[in-house]
mmCIF file of C-alpha atoms in Angstrom:
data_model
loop_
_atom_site.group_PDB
_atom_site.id
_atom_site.type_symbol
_atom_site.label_atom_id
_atom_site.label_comp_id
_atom_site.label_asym_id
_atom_site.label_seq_id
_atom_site.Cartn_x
_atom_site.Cartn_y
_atom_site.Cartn_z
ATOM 1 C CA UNK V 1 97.375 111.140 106.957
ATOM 2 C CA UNK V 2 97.008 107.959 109.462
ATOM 3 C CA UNK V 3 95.317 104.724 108.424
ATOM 4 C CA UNK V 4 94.110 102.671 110.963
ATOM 5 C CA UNK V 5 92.863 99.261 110.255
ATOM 6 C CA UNK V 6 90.050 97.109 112.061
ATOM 7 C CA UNK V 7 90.773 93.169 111.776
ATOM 8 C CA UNK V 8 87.752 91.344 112.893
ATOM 9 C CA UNK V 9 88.453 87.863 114.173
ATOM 10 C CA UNK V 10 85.472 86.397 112.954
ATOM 11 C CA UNK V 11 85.540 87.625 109.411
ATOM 12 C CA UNK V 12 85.899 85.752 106.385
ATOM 13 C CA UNK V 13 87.538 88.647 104.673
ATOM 14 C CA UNK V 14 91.380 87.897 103.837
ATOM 15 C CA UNK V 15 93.589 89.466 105.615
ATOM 16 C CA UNK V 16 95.219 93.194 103.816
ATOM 17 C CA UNK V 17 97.713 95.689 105.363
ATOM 18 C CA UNK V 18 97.372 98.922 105.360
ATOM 19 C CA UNK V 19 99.468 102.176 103.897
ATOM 20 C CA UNK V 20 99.612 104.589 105.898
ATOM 21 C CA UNK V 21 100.846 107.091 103.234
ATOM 22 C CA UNK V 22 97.463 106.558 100.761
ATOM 23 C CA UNK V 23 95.367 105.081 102.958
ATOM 24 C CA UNK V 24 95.868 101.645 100.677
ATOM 25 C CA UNK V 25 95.734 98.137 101.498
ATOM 26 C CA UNK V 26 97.762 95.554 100.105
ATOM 27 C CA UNK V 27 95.353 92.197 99.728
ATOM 28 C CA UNK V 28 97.778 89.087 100.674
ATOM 29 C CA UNK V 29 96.646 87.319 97.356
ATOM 30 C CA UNK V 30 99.274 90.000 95.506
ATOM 31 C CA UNK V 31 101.950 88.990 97.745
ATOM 32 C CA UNK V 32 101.100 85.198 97.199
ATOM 33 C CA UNK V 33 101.133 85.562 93.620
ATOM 34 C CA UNK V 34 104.466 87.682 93.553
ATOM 35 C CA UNK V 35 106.040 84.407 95.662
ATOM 36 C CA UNK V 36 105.062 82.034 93.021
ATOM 37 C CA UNK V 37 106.389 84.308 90.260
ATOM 38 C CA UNK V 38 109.296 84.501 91.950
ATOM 39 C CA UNK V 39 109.606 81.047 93.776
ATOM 40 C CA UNK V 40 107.908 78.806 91.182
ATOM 41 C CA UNK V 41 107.952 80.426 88.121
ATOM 42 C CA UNK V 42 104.085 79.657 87.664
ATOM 43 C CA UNK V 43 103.475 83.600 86.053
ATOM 44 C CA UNK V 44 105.136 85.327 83.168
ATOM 45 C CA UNK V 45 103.605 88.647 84.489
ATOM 46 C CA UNK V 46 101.557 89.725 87.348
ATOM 47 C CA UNK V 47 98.924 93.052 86.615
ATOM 48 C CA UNK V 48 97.713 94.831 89.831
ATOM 49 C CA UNK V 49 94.908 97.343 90.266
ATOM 50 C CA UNK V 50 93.982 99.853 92.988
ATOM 51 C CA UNK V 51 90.231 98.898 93.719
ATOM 52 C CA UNK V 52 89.359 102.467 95.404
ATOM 53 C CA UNK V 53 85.954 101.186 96.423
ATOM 54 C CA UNK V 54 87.477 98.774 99.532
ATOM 55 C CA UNK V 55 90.822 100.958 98.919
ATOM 56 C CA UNK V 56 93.163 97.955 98.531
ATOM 57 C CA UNK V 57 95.643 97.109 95.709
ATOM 58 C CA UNK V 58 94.626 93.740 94.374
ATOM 59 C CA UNK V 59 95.835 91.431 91.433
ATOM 60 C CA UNK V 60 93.920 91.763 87.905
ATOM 61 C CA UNK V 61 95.766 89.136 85.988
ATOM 62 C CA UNK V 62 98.041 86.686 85.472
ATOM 63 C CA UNK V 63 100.165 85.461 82.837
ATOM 64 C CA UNK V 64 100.867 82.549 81.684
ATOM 65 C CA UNK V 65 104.252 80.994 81.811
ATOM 66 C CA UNK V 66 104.385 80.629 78.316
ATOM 67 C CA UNK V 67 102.533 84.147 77.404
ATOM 68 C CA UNK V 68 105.103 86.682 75.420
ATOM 69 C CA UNK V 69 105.599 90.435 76.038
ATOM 70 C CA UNK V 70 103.372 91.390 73.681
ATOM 71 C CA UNK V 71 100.800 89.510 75.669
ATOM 72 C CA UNK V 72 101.741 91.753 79.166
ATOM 73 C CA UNK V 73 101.975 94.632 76.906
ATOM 74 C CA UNK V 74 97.828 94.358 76.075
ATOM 75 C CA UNK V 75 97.428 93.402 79.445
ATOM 76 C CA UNK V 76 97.446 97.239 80.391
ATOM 77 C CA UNK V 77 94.694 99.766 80.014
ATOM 78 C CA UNK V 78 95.325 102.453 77.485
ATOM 79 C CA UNK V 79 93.412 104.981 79.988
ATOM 80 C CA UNK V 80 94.016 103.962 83.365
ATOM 81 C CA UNK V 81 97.148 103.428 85.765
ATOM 82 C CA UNK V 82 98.021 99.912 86.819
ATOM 83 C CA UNK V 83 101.462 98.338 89.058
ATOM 84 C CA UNK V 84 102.771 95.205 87.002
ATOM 85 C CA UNK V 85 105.895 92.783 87.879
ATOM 86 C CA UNK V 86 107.308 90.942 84.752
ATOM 87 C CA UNK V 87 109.497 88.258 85.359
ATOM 88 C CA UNK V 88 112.400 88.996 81.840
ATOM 89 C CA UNK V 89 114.383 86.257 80.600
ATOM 90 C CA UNK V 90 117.192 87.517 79.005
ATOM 91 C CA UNK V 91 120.738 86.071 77.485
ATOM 92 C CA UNK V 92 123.681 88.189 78.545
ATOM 93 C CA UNK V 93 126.446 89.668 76.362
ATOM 94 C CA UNK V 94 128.800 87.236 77.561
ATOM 95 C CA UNK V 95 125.349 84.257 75.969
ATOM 96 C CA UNK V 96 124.479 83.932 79.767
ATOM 97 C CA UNK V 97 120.810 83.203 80.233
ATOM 98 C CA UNK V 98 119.454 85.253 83.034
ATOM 99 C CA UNK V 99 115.856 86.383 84.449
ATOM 100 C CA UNK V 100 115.346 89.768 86.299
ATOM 101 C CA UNK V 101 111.875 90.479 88.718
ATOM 102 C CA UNK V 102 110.973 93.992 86.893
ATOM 103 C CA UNK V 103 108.283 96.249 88.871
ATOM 104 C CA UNK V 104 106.260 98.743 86.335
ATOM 105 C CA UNK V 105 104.559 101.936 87.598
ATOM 106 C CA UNK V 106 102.472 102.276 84.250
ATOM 107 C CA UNK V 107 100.981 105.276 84.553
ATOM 108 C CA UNK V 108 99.445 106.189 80.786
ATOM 109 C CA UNK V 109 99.600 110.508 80.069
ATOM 110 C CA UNK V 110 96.065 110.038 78.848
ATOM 111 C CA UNK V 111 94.925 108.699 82.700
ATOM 112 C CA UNK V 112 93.159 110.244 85.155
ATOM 113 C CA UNK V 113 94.585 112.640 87.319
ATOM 114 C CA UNK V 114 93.603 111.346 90.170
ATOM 115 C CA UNK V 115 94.455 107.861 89.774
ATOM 116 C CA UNK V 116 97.799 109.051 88.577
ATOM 117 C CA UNK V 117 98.263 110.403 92.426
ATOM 118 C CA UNK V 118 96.705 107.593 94.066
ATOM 119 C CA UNK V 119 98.679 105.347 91.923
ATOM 120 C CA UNK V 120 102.119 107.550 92.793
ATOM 121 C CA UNK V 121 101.579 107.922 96.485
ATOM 122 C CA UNK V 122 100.916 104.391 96.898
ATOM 123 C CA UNK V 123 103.829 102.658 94.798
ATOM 124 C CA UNK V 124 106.914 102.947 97.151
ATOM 125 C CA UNK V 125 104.723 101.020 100.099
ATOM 126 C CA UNK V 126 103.179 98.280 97.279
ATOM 127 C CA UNK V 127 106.478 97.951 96.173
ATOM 128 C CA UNK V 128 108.108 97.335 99.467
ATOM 129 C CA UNK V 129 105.578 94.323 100.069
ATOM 130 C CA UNK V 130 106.833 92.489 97.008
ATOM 131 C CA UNK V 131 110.328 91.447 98.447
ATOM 132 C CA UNK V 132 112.681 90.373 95.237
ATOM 133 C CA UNK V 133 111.749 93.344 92.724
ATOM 134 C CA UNK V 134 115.345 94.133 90.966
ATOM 135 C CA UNK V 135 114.493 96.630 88.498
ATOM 136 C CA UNK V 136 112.309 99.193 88.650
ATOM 137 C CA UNK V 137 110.677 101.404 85.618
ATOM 138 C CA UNK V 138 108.106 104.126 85.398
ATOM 139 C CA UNK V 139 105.901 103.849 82.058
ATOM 140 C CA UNK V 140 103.704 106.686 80.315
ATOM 141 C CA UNK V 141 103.658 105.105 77.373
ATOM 142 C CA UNK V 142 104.543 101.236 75.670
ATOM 143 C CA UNK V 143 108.410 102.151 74.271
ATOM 144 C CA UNK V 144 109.546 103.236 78.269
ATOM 145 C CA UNK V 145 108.868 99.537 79.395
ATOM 146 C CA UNK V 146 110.207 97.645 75.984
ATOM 147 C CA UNK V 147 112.269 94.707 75.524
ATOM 148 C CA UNK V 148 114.828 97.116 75.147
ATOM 149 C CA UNK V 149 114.335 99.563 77.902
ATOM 150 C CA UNK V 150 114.297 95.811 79.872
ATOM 151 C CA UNK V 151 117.289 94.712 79.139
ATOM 152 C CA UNK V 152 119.174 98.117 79.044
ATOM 153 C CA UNK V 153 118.060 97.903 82.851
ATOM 154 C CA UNK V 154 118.770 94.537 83.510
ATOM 155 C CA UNK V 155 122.456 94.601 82.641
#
């Protein structure tokens, strides 16, 4: 499949790239938000949704700097697929405190079967826009992305 994608001049729509694998575009505000996670340390998390209606990954929520795991872990639908980065803080074995950029393909058993392919064929491109991901982990269920799945990962 080829996606090709129209940028009018005069519009006052932001500006998205395209997939070419699903068809998907990537709205810039995710990649904006990703920076400051990762520049600024303004979010704790960073939730992302696939709107299929205008086709374009775009950002859901935001976490607080100060908002706990427990906090990203409601952040995700029981029923539906979602992308999530979650910036872990961590303190090494050798008491080293260190913070690891962690991309999550949640992808729930109990979700639709097609948005568990749109959400599959379009990860490896999303993923590629967010330069500075270090781990990566694929989550049917909450105990595959836990603290400690995290930091198993991290070391």
């Amino acid at each position: 499949m080829i996606a090709f994608l129209e940028i009018n001049q005069s519009s006052s729509y932001p500006l998205v790239s395209a997939n070419a694998a699903s068809g998907m575009a990537v709205d810039d505000d995710c990649k904006l938000k990703f920076l400051d996670l990762k520049a600024k340390r303004t979010y704790r998390f960073i939730v992302f949704k696939i709107e299929e209606k205008q086709k374009q990954v775009v950002v859901e929520k935001l976490g607080e700097p100060t908002d706990t795991y427990e906090d990203f872990a409601a952040s995700l639908p029981a029923n539906e697929c979602r992308y999530a980065v979650y910036d872990f803080d961590f303190v090494t074995d050798e008491n080293c405190q260190k913070s690891k950029i962690i991309f999550i393909a949640w992808s729930p058993d109990t979700s639709k079967v097609r948005s568990k392919m749109i959400y599959a064929s379009s990860k490896d491109r999303f993923k590629r826009e967010l330069d500075g991901i270090q781990v990566e982990l694929q989550a049917t269920d909450p105990t595959e992305m836990g603290l400690d799945v995290m930091r198993s990962r991290s070391n």
